[in-house]
PDB file of C-alpha atoms in Angstrom:
ATOM      1  CA  MET A 593     -42.083  15.216 -75.850  1.00 52.00           C
ATOM      2  CA  ARG A 594     -40.110  18.007 -77.609  1.00 55.00           C
ATOM      3  CA  GLN A 595     -37.071  17.143 -80.018  1.00 60.00           C
ATOM      4  CA  PHE A 596     -33.802  17.354 -78.276  1.00 60.00           C
ATOM      5  CA  PRO A 597     -31.204  19.995 -79.362  1.00 64.00           C
ATOM      6  CA  VAL A 598     -28.777  17.532 -80.659  1.00 60.00           C
ATOM      7  CA  THR A 599     -26.351  20.126 -82.179  1.00 69.00           C
ATOM      8  CA  ALA A 600     -26.057  22.559 -79.068  1.00 68.00           C
ATOM      9  CA  ALA A 601     -25.741  19.214 -76.948  1.00 66.00           C
ATOM     10  CA  MET A 602     -22.878  17.863 -79.004  1.00 66.00           C
ATOM     11  CA  LEU A 603     -20.861  21.066 -78.557  1.00 71.00           C
ATOM     12  CA  ILE A 604     -21.653  20.977 -74.677  1.00 71.00           C
ATOM     13  CA  VAL A 605     -20.528  17.281 -74.596  1.00 66.00           C
ATOM     14  CA  LEU A 606     -17.332  17.974 -76.185  1.00 68.00           C
ATOM     15  CA  GLY A 607     -16.633  20.739 -74.065  1.00 70.00           C
ATOM     16  CA  GLY A 608     -17.588  18.877 -70.926  1.00 69.00           C
ATOM     17  CA  VAL A 609     -15.525  15.869 -71.692  1.00 68.00           C
ATOM     18  CA  PHE A 610     -12.575  17.701 -72.912  1.00 72.00           C
ATOM     19  CA  PRO A 611     -10.934  17.413 -69.264  1.00 71.00           C
ATOM     20  CA  PHE A 612     -10.995  13.455 -69.889  1.00 69.00           C
ATOM     21  CA  LEU A 613      -8.320  13.907 -72.306  1.00 70.00           C
ATOM     22  CA  VAL A 614      -6.342  14.515 -69.225  1.00 67.00           C
ATOM     23  CA  GLY A 615      -6.636  10.745 -69.037  1.00 69.00           C
ATOM     24  CA  GLY A 616      -4.505  10.272 -71.938  1.00 70.00           C
ATOM     25  CA  TRP A 617      -2.027  12.862 -70.652  1.00 69.00           C
ATOM     26  CA  LEU A 618      -1.686  11.011 -67.269  1.00 69.00           C
ATOM     27  CA  PHE A 619      -1.133   7.829 -69.450  1.00 67.00           C
ATOM     28  CA  LEU A 620       1.468   9.509 -71.531  1.00 67.00           C
ATOM     29  CA  ALA A 621       3.200  11.720 -69.274  1.00 68.00           C
ATOM     30  CA  GLY A 622       3.042   9.320 -66.418  1.00 65.00           C
ATOM     31  CA  VAL A 623       6.308   7.640 -67.771  1.00 61.00           C
ATOM     32  CA  LEU A 624       8.226  10.804 -66.894  1.00 67.00           C
ATOM     33  CA  THR A 625       6.682  12.195 -63.830  1.00 69.00           C
ATOM     34  CA  SER A 626       3.922  11.597 -61.174  1.00 68.00           C
ATOM     35  CA  LEU A 627       1.026  13.906 -61.461  1.00 69.00           C
ATOM     36  CA  PRO A 628      -1.035  13.247 -58.206  1.00 71.00           C
ATOM     37  CA  HIS A 629      -2.965  16.585 -58.088  1.00 76.00           C
ATOM     38  CA  LEU A 630      -4.043  16.154 -61.737  1.00 78.00           C
ATOM     39  CA  SER A 631      -5.283  12.555 -60.914  1.00 80.00           C
ATOM     40  CA  LEU A 632      -7.372  14.068 -58.203  1.00 83.00           C
ATOM     41  CA  ILE A 633      -9.009  16.578 -60.140  1.00 81.00           C
ATOM     42  CA  LEU A 634      -9.855  14.172 -62.797  1.00 83.00           C
ATOM     43  CA  LEU A 635     -11.147  11.867 -60.158  1.00 87.00           C
ATOM     44  CA  THR A 636     -13.591  14.601 -58.752  1.00 88.00           C
ATOM     45  CA  TYR A 637     -14.721  15.923 -62.159  1.00 86.00           C
ATOM     46  CA  GLY A 638     -15.488  12.542 -62.967  1.00 88.00           C
ATOM     47  CA  GLY A 639     -17.757  12.008 -59.948  1.00 89.00           C
ATOM     48  CA  CYS A 640     -19.466  15.592 -60.524  1.00 88.00           C
ATOM     49  CA  LEU A 641     -20.263  14.490 -64.099  1.00 87.00           C
ATOM     50  CA  LEU A 642     -21.729  11.275 -63.143  1.00 89.00           C
ATOM     51  CA  SER A 643     -23.903  13.059 -60.698  1.00 87.00           C
ATOM     52  CA  PHE A 644     -24.570  15.603 -63.433  1.00 86.00           C
ATOM     53  CA  TYR A 645     -25.837  12.768 -65.834  1.00 86.00           C
ATOM     54  CA  GLY A 646     -28.278  11.742 -63.066  1.00 85.00           C
ATOM     55  CA  ALA A 647     -29.585  15.320 -62.669  1.00 83.00           C
ATOM     56  CA  VAL A 648     -30.194  15.435 -66.323  1.00 83.00           C
ATOM     57  CA  GLN A 649     -32.756  12.606 -65.872  1.00 81.00           C
ATOM     58  CA  TRP A 650     -34.250  14.431 -63.204  1.00 79.00           C
ATOM     59  CA  GLY A 651     -34.423  17.688 -65.352  1.00 79.00           C
ATOM     60  CA  LEU A 652     -36.051  15.640 -68.261  1.00 76.00           C
ATOM     61  CA  LEU A 653     -38.700  14.805 -65.832  1.00 73.00           C
ATOM     62  CA  ALA A 654     -39.207  17.959 -64.373  1.00 71.00           C
ATOM     63  CA  SER A 655     -39.498  19.382 -68.077  1.00 69.00           C
ATOM     64  CA  LYS A 656     -42.684  17.397 -68.848  1.00 65.00           C
ATOM     65  CA  PRO A 657     -45.732  19.462 -68.534  1.00 61.00           C
ATOM     66  CA  THR A 658     -47.723  16.778 -66.395  1.00 58.00           C
ATOM     67  CA  ILE A 659     -50.545  16.755 -63.981  1.00 55.00           C
ATOM     68  CA  ILE A 660     -49.816  15.370 -60.586  1.00 57.00           C
ATOM     69  CA  LEU A 661     -52.330  12.473 -60.269  1.00 54.00           C
ATOM     70  CA  PRO A 662     -53.118  11.396 -56.913  1.00 52.00           C
ATOM     71  CA  LYS A 663     -51.881   7.803 -57.668  1.00 59.00           C
ATOM     72  CA  GLY A 664     -48.231   9.228 -57.979  1.00 54.00           C
ATOM     73  CA  GLU A 665     -45.643   8.583 -60.405  1.00 58.00           C
ATOM     74  CA  GLY A 666     -45.824   6.519 -63.260  1.00 71.00           C
ATOM     75  CA  GLN A 667     -43.325   3.775 -64.217  1.00 76.00           C
ATOM     76  CA  ARG A 668     -41.532   6.008 -66.540  1.00 76.00           C
ATOM     77  CA  ASP A 669     -41.059   8.662 -63.808  1.00 78.00           C
ATOM     78  CA  GLY A 670     -40.005   6.069 -61.558  1.00 78.00           C
ATOM     79  CA  ARG A 671     -37.354   4.977 -63.716  1.00 80.00           C
ATOM     80  CA  ALA A 672     -36.071   8.542 -64.127  1.00 81.00           C
ATOM     81  CA  LEU A 673     -35.815   9.239 -60.517  1.00 83.00           C
ATOM     82  CA  LEU A 674     -33.962   5.893 -59.628  1.00 85.00           C
ATOM     83  CA  LEU A 675     -31.587   6.290 -62.632  1.00 86.00           C
ATOM     84  CA  GLY A 676     -30.889   9.877 -61.430  1.00 85.00           C
ATOM     85  CA  ALA A 677     -30.359   8.502 -57.695  1.00 89.00           C
ATOM     86  CA  PHE A 678     -28.272   5.684 -58.778  1.00 91.00           C
ATOM     87  CA  ALA A 679     -26.029   7.887 -61.047  1.00 91.00           C
ATOM     88  CA  PHE A 680     -25.565  10.551 -58.008  1.00 90.00           C
ATOM     89  CA  LEU A 681     -24.837   7.830 -55.414  1.00 93.00           C
ATOM     90  CA  TRP A 682     -22.297   5.756 -57.622  1.00 94.00           C
ATOM     91  CA  GLY A 683     -20.474   9.053 -58.342  1.00 92.00           C
ATOM     92  CA  TRP A 684     -20.312   9.777 -54.586  1.00 93.00           C
ATOM     93  CA  LEU A 685     -19.129   6.320 -53.948  1.00 95.00           C
ATOM     94  CA  ALA A 686     -16.454   6.230 -56.619  1.00 94.00           C
ATOM     95  CA  LEU A 687     -15.262   9.771 -55.516  1.00 92.00           C
ATOM     96  CA  CYS A 688     -15.045   8.587 -51.658  1.00 93.00           C
ATOM     97  CA  VAL A 689     -13.230   5.267 -52.508  1.00 95.00           C
ATOM     98  CA  GLY A 690     -10.944   7.379 -54.918  1.00 91.00           C
ATOM     99  CA  LEU A 691     -10.020   9.881 -52.506  1.00 90.00           C
ATOM    100  CA  LEU A 692      -9.980   7.666 -49.154  1.00 93.00           C
ATOM    101  CA  GLY A 693      -8.581   4.650 -50.285  1.00 90.00           C
ATOM    102  CA  ASN A 694      -7.138   3.798 -53.522  1.00 88.00           C
ATOM    103  CA  LEU A 695      -6.937   6.414 -56.693  1.00 86.00           C
ATOM    104  CA  ARG A 696      -7.186   3.446 -59.146  1.00 87.00           C
ATOM    105  CA  ILE A 697     -10.232   1.738 -57.585  1.00 91.00           C
ATOM    106  CA  GLY A 698     -12.110   5.150 -57.762  1.00 91.00           C
ATOM    107  CA  PHE A 699     -11.549   5.493 -61.529  1.00 90.00           C
ATOM    108  CA  GLY A 700     -12.374   1.876 -62.004  1.00 92.00           C
ATOM    109  CA  LEU A 701     -15.567   2.451 -60.128  1.00 94.00           C
ATOM    110  CA  GLU A 702     -16.306   5.555 -62.423  1.00 93.00           C
ATOM    111  CA  VAL A 703     -15.613   3.337 -65.305  1.00 93.00           C
ATOM    112  CA  ILE A 704     -18.403   1.145 -64.422  1.00 95.00           C
ATOM    113  CA  GLY A 705     -20.738   4.033 -63.368  1.00 94.00           C
ATOM    114  CA  PHE A 706     -20.371   5.453 -66.845  1.00 93.00           C
ATOM    115  CA  ALA A 707     -21.185   2.398 -68.609  1.00 94.00           C
ATOM    116  CA  GLY A 708     -23.998   1.354 -66.119  1.00 93.00           C
ATOM    117  CA  ILE A 709     -25.509   4.702 -66.809  1.00 92.00           C
ATOM    118  CA  PHE A 710     -25.071   4.244 -70.370  1.00 92.00           C
ATOM    119  CA  ALA A 711     -26.773   0.821 -70.121  1.00 92.00           C
ATOM    120  CA  LEU A 712     -29.732   1.999 -68.248  1.00 89.00           C
ATOM    121  CA  GLU A 713     -30.110   4.799 -70.450  1.00 89.00           C
ATOM    122  CA  ARG A 714     -30.134   2.550 -73.438  1.00 91.00           C
ATOM    123  CA  ILE A 715     -33.036   0.705 -71.760  1.00 89.00           C
ATOM    124  CA  ALA A 716     -34.867   3.727 -70.956  1.00 85.00           C
ATOM    125  CA  ASN A 717     -34.393   4.815 -74.728  1.00 87.00           C
ATOM    126  CA  ARG A 718     -35.898   1.715 -75.922  1.00 89.00           C
ATOM    127  CA  CYS A 719     -38.972   2.442 -73.519  1.00 85.00           C
ATOM    128  CA  GLY A 720     -39.495   5.487 -74.997  1.00 82.00           C
ATOM    129  CA  ASP A 721     -38.221   7.514 -71.747  1.00 80.00           C
ATOM    130  CA  LEU A 722     -35.609   9.846 -73.512  1.00 82.00           C
ATOM    131  CA  PRO A 723     -36.146  12.731 -76.071  1.00 82.00           C
ATOM    132  CA  PRO A 724     -35.041  11.939 -79.669  1.00 81.00           C
ATOM    133  CA  GLY A 725     -31.357  12.328 -80.289  1.00 80.00           C
ATOM    134  CA  TYR A 726     -30.555  12.469 -76.752  1.00 83.00           C
ATOM    135  CA  PHE A 727     -29.269   9.044 -76.440  1.00 86.00           C
ATOM    136  CA  MET A 728     -26.928   9.334 -79.523  1.00 85.00           C
ATOM    137  CA  MET A 729     -25.262  12.577 -77.619  1.00 83.00           C
ATOM    138  CA  ARG A 730     -24.824  10.237 -74.514  1.00 85.00           C
ATOM    139  CA  ALA A 731     -23.159   7.533 -76.370  1.00 88.00           C
ATOM    140  CA  VAL A 732     -20.311   9.915 -77.744  1.00 83.00           C
ATOM    141  CA  SER A 733     -20.074  11.286 -74.330  1.00 84.00           C
ATOM    142  CA  THR A 734     -19.890   8.026 -72.508  1.00 88.00           C
ATOM    143  CA  GLY A 735     -17.134   6.490 -74.968  1.00 88.00           C
ATOM    144  CA  LEU A 736     -14.957   9.439 -74.525  1.00 84.00           C
ATOM    145  CA  CYS A 737     -15.370   9.521 -70.944  1.00 84.00           C
ATOM    146  CA  VAL A 738     -14.437   5.773 -70.313  1.00 88.00           C
ATOM    147  CA  ILE A 739     -11.733   5.981 -72.666  1.00 86.00           C
ATOM    148  CA  GLY A 740     -10.264   8.859 -70.710  1.00 83.00           C
ATOM    149  CA  PHE A 741     -10.794   7.095 -67.355  1.00 85.00           C
ATOM    150  CA  LEU A 742      -9.186   3.745 -68.928  1.00 86.00           C
ATOM    151  CA  LEU A 743      -6.059   5.743 -69.738  1.00 81.00           C
ATOM    152  CA  ALA A 744      -5.748   7.484 -66.475  1.00 80.00           C
ATOM    153  CA  LEU A 745      -6.260   3.673 -64.693  1.00 81.00           C
ATOM    154  CA  LEU A 746      -3.752   2.192 -66.671  1.00 80.00           C
ATOM    155  CA  SER A 747      -0.988   5.142 -66.508  1.00 75.00           C
ATOM    156  CA  PRO A 748       2.203   3.869 -65.805  1.00 68.00           C
ATOM    157  CA  GLN A 749       2.860   6.433 -63.254  1.00 58.00           C
ATOM    158  CA  GLY A 750       2.814   3.677 -60.372  1.00 48.00           C
ATOM    159  CA  GLN A 751       1.206   5.113 -57.386  1.00 50.00           C
ATOM    160  CA  PHE A 752      -0.533   8.416 -57.727  1.00 43.00           C
TER     161      PHE A 752
END
C-alpha cells in the first residue's frame, strides 16, 4: 500500500474542520443572540463530512490495484464497504433527525457518528486496512469535529 501523504492531508483536514470552530462561536455568541441559520449550516456540514469520511474508505478501496476474483471481495474489502455505508447512512440519519426533529439531537447523533467512525477506523487500522499515517490524521480531524459539535450542542442559546 502506498504511503499516505500526511502533511498535505493535515492541511486539508485543518481547512475542512475549520467550520467546526463555528461550534465554539455558537457556544460563546449564543448567550447574546440566537443563531438558527448558523446552527443549520453546521449540522448540514457535519452530515456531509460524515458521508465524505465514508467515501474516503471507498476511495482507499478503489485505489488498490486488485484483480477481481470470482470468489468476490475479501474481508478487508467488505469491512471498507460496510464502514463507508455506515458513515453515509449515519450522516443522513443525523441530518434528517436534526432538520425534521430536534437540532440538538441531530448534533448529538453527529457526535456519536464521528466517534463511532473513529472507533471502527481504529479497528481497521489495527487490522492493517488503512495506509500508514492516515489514522493519525483522522484522530486530529475527529477530535476537532467532536469538540465543535459538543460546543454547539451545549450552546446556551436555548432553542435553535
